[in-house]
C-alpha positions in Angstrom: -34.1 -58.2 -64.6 -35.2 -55.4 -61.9 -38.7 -55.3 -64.2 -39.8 -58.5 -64.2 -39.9 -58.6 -59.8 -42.0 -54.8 -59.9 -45.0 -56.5 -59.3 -44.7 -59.0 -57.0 -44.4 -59.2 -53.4 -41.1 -59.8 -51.9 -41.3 -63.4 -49.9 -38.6 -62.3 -47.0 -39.1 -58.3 -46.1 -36.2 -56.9 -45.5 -37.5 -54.4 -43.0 -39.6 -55.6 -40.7 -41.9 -52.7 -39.0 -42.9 -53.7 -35.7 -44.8 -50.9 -34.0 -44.9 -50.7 -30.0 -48.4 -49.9 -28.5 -47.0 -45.9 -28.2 -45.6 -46.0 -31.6 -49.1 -46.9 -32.6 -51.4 -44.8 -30.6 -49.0 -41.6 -31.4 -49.2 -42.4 -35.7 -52.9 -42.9 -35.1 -53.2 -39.8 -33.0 -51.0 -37.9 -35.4 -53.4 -39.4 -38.4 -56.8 -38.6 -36.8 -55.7 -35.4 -36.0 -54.8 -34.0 -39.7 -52.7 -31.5 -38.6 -48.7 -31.7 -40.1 -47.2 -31.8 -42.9 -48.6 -34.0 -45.7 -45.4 -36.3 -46.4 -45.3 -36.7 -42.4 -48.8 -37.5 -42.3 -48.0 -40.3 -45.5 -45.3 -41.5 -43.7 -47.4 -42.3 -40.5 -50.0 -44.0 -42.4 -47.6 -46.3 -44.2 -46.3 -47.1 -41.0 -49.2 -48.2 -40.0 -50.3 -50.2 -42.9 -46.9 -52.0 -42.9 -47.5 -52.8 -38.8 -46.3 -56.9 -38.1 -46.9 -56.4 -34.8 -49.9 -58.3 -32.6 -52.0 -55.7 -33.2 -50.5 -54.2 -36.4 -52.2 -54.4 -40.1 -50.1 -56.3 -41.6 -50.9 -54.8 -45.4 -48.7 -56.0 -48.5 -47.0 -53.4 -50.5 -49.3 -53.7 -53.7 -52.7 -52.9 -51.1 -50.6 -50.1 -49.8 -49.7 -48.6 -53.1 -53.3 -49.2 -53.8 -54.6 -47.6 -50.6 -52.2 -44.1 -50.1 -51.4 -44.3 -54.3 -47.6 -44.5 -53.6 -44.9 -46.3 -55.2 -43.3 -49.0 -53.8 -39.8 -47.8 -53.5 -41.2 -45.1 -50.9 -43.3 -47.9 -48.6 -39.4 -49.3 -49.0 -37.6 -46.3 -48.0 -40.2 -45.0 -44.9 -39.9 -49.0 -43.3 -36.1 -49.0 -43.8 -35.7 -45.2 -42.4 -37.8 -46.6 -39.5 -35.8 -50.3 -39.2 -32.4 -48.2 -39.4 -33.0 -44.8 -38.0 -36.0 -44.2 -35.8 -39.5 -43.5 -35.9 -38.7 -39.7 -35.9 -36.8 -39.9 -39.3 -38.9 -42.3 -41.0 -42.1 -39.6 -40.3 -39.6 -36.5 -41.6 -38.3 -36.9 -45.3 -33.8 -37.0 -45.5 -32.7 -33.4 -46.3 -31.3 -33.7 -49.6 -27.0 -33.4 -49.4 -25.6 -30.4 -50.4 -23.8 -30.5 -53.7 -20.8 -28.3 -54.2 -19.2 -29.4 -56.8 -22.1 -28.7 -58.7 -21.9 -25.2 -58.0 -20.9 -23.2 -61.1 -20.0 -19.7 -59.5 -17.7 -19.1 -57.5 -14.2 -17.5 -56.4 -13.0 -15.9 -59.6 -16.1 -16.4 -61.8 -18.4 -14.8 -58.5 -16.0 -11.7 -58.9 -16.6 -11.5 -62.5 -20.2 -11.5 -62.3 -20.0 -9.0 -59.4 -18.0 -6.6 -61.2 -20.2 -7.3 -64.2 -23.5 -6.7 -62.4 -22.2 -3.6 -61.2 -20.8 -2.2 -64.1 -23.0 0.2 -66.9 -25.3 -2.4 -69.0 -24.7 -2.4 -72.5 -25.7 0.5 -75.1 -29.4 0.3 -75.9 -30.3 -1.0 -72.5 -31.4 0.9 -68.7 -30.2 -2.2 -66.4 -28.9 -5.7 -66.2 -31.4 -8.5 -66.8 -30.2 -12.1 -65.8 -30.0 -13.1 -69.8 -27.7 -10.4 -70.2 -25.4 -11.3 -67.4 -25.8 -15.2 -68.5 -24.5 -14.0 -72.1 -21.8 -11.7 -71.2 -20.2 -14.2 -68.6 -20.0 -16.7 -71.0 -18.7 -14.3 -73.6 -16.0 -13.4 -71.2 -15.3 -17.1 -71.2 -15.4 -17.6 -66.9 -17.6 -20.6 -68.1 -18.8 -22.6 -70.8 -22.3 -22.2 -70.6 -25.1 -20.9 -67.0 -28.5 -20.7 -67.3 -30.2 -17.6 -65.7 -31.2 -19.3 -62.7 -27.6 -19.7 -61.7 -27.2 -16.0 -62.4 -29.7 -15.2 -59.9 -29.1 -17.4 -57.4 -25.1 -16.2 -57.4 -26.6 -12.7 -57.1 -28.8 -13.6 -54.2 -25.8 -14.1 -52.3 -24.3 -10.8 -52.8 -25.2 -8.3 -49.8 -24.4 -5.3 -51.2 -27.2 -3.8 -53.3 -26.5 -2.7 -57.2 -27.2 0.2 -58.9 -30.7 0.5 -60.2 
């Protein structure tokens, strides 16, 4: 019952942020100053709100979500980055992981749409338009269904240019 714990405050932390003196005079400096990235600038804040240290403080989740209006799972995710990682990766958000198999073009069905994109467009029509391709490469049965989107980002690949 994941829902009925939400609201309350977790007796033992898990992560434990514990700030050195430098730690805390570069997240204030970087706070005070404004200047960055606003997730960075988040980040540093919930650091320092999360602080056990002598001179940290020593916030609970629920004022902290109150204070920066963030949810609970990312005060979770900045400490454990911090605890596990560093302080450098807990200020700068994970680049999300690259996901091939999700990738619906490609090999063959890239050389379809090449030749496709290259070829005369259909009676009744000057050029191309992503819909078009999306229909026709479907009709040709390379894949079951693309949206547009795909279309153009397969395209965006190809370096040569297309007639006009």
């Amino acid at each position: 019952m994941a829902g009925a714990d939400q609201g309350k405050e977790s007796p033992v932390l898990k992560y434990r942020v514990t700030l050195t003196e430098q730690e805390r005079d570069a997240l204030k400096k970087l706070v005070s100053a404004g200047k960055g990235a606003a997730r960075k600038l988040l980040h540093a804040r919930i650091l320092l709100l999360t602080d056990m240290g002598d001179h940290g403080q020593r916030r609970s989740d629920d004022e902290i979500t109150d204070a920066l209006d963030v949810s609970r799972s990312t005060i979770y995710r900045v400490r454990e980055r911090f605890v596990e990682d560093s302080l450098a990766a807990a200020l700068v958000p994970r680049k999300m992981p690259r996901r091939p198999d999700k990738v619906k073009i490609q090999g063959e069905t890239e050389k379809k749409l090449i030749a496709l994109a290259c070829s005369d467009p259909p009676n009744g029509r000057c050029r191309w338009t992503m819909e078009l391709l999306a229909d026709h490469i479907v009709q040709l049965g390379a894949v079951e269904k693309i949206s547009q989107e795909t279309v153009r980002r397969a395209l965006k690949k190809m370096t040569s240019t297309w007639n006009r």
